[in-house]
PDB file of C-alpha atoms in Angstrom:
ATOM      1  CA  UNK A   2      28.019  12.371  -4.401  1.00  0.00           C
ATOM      2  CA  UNK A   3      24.541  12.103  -2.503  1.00  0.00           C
ATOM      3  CA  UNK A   4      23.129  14.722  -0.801  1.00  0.00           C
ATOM      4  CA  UNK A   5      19.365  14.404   1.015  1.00  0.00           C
ATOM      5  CA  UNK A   6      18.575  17.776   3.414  1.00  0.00           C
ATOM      6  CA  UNK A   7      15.694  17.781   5.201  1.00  0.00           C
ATOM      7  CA  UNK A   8      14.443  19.477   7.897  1.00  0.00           C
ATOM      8  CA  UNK A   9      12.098  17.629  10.535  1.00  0.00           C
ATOM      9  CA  UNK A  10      10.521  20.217  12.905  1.00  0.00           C
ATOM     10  CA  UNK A  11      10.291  19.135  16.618  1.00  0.00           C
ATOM     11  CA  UNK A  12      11.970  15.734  16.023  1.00  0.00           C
ATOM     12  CA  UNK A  13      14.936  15.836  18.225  1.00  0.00           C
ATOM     13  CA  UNK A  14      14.379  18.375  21.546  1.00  0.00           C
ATOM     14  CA  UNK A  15      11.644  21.004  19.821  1.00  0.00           C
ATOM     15  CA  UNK A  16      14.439  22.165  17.606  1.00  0.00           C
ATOM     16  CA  UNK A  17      15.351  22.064  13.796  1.00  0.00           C
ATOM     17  CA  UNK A  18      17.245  19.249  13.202  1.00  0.00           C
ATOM     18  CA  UNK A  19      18.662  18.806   9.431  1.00  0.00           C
ATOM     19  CA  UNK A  20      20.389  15.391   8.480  1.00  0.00           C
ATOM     20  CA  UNK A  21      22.245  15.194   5.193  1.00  0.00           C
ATOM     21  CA  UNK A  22      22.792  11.397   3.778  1.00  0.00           C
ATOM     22  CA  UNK A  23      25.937  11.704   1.206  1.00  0.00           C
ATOM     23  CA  UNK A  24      27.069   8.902  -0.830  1.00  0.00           C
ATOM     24  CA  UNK A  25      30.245   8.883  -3.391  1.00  0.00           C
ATOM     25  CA  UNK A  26      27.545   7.698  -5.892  1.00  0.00           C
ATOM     26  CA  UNK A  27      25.358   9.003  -8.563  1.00  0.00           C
ATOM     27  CA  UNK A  28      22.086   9.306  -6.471  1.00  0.00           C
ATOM     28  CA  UNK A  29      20.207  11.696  -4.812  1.00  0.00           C
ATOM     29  CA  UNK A  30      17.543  10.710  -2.193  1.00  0.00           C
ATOM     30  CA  UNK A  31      14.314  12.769  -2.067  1.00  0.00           C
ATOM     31  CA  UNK A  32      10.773  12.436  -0.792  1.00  0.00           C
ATOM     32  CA  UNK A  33       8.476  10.638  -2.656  1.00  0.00           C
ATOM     33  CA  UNK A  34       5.918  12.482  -4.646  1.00  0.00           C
ATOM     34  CA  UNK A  35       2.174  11.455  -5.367  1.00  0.00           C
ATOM     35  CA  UNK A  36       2.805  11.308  -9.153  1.00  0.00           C
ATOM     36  CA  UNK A  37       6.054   8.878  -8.485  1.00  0.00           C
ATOM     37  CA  UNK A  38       3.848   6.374  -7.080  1.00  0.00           C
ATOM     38  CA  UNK A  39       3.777   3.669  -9.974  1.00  0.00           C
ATOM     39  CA  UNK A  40       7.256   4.157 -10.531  1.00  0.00           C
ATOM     40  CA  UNK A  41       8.563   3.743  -6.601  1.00  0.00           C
ATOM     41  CA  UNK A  42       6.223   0.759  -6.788  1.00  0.00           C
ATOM     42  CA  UNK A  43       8.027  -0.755  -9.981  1.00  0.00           C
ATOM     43  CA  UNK A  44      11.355  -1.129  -8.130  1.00  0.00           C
ATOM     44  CA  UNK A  45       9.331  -2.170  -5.059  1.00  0.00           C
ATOM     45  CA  UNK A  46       7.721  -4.984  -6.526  1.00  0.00           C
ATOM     46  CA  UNK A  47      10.634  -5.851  -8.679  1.00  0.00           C
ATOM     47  CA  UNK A  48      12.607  -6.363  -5.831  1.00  0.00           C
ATOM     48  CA  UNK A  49      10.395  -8.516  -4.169  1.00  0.00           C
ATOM     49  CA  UNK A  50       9.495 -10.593  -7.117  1.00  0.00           C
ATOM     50  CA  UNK A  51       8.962 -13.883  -6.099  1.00  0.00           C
ATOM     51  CA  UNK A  52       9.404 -13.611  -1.856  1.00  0.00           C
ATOM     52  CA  UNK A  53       6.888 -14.563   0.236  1.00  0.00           C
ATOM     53  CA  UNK A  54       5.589 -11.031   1.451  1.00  0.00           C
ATOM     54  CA  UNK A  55       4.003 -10.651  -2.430  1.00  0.00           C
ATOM     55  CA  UNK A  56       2.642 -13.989  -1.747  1.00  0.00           C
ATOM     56  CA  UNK A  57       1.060 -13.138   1.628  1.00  0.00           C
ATOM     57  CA  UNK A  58       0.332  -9.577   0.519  1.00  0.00           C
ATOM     58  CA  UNK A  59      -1.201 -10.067  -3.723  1.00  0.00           C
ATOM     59  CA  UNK A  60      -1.596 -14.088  -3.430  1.00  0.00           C
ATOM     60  CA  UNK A  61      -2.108 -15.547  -6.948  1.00  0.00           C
ATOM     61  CA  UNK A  62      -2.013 -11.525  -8.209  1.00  0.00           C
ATOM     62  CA  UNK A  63       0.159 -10.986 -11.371  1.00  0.00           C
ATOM     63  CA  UNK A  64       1.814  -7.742 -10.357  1.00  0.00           C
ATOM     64  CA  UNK A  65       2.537  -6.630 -14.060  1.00  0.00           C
ATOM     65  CA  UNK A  66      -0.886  -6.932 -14.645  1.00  0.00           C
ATOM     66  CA  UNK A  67      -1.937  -2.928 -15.591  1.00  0.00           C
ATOM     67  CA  UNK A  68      -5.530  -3.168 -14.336  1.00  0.00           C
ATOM     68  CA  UNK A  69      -3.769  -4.518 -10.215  1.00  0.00           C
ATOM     69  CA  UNK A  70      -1.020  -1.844 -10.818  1.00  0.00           C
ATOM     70  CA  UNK A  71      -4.040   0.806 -11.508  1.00  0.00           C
ATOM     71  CA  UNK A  72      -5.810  -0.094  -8.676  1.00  0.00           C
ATOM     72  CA  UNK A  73      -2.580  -0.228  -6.526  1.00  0.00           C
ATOM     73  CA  UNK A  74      -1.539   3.163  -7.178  1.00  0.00           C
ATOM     74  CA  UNK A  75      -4.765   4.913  -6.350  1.00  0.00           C
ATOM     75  CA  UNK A  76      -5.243   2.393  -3.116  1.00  0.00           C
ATOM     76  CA  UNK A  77      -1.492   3.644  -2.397  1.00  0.00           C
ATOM     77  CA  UNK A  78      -2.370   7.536  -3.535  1.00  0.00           C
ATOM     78  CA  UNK A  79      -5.384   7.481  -0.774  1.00  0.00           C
ATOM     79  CA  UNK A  80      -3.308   5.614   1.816  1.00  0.00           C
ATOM     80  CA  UNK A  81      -0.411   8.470   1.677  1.00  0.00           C
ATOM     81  CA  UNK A  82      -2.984  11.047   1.817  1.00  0.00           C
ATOM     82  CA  UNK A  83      -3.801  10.214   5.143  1.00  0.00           C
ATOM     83  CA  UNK A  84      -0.271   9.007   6.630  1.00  0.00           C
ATOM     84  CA  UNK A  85       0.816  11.320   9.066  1.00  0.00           C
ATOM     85  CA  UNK A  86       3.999   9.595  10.916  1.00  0.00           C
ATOM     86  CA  UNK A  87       5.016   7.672   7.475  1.00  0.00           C
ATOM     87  CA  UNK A  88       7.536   9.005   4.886  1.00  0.00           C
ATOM     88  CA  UNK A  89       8.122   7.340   1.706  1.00  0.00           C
ATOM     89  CA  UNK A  90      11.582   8.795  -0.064  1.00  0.00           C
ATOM     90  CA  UNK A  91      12.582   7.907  -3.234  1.00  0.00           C
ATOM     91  CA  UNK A  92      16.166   7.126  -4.448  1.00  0.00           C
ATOM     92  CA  UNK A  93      16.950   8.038  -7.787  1.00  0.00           C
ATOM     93  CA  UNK A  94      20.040   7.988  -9.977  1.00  0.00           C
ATOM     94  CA  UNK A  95      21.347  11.143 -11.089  1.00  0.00           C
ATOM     95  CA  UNK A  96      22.733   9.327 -14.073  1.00  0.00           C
ATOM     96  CA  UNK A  97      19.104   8.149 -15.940  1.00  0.00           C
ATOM     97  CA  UNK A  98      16.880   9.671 -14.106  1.00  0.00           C
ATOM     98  CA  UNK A  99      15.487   6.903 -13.138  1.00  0.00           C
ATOM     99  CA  UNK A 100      14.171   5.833  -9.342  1.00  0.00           C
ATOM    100  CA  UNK A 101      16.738   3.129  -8.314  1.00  0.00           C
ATOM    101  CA  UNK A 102      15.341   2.547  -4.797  1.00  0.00           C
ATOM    102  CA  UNK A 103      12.863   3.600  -1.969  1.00  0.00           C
ATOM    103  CA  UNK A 104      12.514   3.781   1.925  1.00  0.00           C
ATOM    104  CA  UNK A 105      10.039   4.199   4.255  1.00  0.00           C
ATOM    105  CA  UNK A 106      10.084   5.788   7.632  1.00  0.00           C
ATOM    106  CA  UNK A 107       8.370   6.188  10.064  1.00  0.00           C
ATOM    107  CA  UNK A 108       8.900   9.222  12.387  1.00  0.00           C
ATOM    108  CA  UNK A 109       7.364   9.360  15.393  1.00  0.00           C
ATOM    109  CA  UNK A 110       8.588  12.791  16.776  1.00  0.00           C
ATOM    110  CA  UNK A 111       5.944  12.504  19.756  1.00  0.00           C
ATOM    111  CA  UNK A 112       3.892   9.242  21.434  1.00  0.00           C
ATOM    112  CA  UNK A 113       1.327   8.429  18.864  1.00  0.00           C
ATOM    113  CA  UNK A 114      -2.575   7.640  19.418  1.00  0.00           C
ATOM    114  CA  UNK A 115      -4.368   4.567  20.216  1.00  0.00           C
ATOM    115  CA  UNK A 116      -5.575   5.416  17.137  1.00  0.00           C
ATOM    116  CA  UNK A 117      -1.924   5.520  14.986  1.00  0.00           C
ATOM    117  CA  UNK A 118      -0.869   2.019  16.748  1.00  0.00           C
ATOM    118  CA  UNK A 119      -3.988   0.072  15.354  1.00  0.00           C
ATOM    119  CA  UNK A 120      -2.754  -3.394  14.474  1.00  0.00           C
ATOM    120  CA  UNK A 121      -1.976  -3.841  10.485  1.00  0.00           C
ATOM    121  CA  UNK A 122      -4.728  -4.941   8.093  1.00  0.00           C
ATOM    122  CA  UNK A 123      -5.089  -6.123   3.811  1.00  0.00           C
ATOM    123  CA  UNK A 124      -9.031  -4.881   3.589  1.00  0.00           C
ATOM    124  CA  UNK A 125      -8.464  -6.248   0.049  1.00  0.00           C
ATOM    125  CA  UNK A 126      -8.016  -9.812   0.714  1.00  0.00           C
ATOM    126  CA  UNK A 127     -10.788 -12.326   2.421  1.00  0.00           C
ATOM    127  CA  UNK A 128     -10.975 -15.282   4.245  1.00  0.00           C
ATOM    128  CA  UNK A 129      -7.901 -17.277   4.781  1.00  0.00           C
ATOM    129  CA  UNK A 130      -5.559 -15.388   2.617  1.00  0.00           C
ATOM    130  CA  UNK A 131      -6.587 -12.474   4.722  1.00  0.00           C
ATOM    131  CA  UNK A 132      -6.085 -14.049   7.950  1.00  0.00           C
ATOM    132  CA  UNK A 133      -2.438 -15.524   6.822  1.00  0.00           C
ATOM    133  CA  UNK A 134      -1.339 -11.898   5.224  1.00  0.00           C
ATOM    134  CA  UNK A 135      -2.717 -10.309   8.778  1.00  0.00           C
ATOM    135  CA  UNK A 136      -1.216 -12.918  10.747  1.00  0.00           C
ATOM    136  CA  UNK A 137       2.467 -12.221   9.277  1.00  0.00           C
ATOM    137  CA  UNK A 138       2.037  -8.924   9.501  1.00  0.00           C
ATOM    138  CA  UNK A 139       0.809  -8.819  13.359  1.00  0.00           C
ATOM    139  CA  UNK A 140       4.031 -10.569  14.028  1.00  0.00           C
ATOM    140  CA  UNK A 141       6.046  -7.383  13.033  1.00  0.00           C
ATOM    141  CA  UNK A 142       3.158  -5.042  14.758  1.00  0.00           C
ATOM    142  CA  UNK A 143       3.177  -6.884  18.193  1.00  0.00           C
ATOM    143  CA  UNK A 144       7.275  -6.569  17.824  1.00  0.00           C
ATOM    144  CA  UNK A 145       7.146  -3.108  17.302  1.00  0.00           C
ATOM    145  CA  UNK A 146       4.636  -2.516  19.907  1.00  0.00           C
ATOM    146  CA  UNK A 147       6.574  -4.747  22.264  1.00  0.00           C
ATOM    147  CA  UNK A 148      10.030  -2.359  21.819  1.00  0.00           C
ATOM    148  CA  UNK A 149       8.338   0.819  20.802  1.00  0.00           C
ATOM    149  CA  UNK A 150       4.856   0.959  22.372  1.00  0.00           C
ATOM    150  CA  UNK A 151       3.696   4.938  21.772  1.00  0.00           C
ATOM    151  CA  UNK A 152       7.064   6.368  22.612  1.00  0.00           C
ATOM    152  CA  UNK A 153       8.749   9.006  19.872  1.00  0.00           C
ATOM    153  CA  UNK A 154      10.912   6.867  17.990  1.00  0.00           C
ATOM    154  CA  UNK A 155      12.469   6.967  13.816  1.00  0.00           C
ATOM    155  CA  UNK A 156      12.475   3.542  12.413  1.00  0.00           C
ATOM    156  CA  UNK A 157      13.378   3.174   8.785  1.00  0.00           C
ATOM    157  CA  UNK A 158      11.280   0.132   7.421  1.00  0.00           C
ATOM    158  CA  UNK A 159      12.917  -0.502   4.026  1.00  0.00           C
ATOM    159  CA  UNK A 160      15.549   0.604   1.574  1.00  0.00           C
ATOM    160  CA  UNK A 161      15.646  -1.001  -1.915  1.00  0.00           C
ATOM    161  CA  UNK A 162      18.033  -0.564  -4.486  1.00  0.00           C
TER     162      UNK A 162
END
């Protein structure tokens, strides 16, 4: 059985809310930790291998390469430290050990900042493959914006397992 608990202050009407996620499986979902990183990211990219958001994101990058997965996970480290409505969990199974899947989330328990709804960018990519990665992405952003604008909302981005 799965079991997640977590409490999420002022989410739903100012009050502690606590939601439990139970599976008859052998996984337990947990927030993601800062020294889980490389790990989260191995079944991230693994499940992605060869779709056209790695292409977009790393075009002509060889994710297994150690010296891109270095530089990854401390451009990844910094980006969590300054998230504030984002929430990375980890799924892991209780069997190995080992993290079988992640989510993100985004919680937006009041209207976020002009600041919070900037539009997405890669700052490591240049020129056209910049503009293409950027491009995709503002798709999803001007969606979002479109349905969501700066109300309070919970959207959960992505589960992989």
């Amino acid at each position: 059985t799965l079991l997640l608990s977590s409490t999420l202050p002022e989410l739903f009407l100012n009050s502690d809310y606590t939601f439990f996620f139970i599976f008859n499986m052998g996984f337990v979902v947990v927030p993601a930790t800062l020294p889980d990183i490389r790990a989260i990211y191995d079944v991230w990219f693994a499940a992605f291998k060869g779709q056209l958001i790695l292409d977009l994101i790393y075009p002509g990058t060889d994710i297994n390469d150690e010296a891109f997965r270095k530089v990854h996970t401390e451009g990844t480290l910094e980006y969590w430290k300054g998230l504030s409505t984002e929430h990375t969990f980890q799924c892991i199974d209780t069997d190995t050990g080992k993290i079988a899947g992640m989510a993100t989330w985004q919680v937006y328990w009041r209207e976020r900042t002009a600041e919070e709804r900037q539009k997405p960018w890669i700052g490591w990519l240049e020129g056209d493959q910049r503009s293409r990665a950027e491009g995709f992405l503002e798709q999803l952003w001007e969606k979002r914006e479109k349905w969501i604008g700066p109300k309070k909302h919970v959207c959960e981005l992505l589960l992989i397992l």
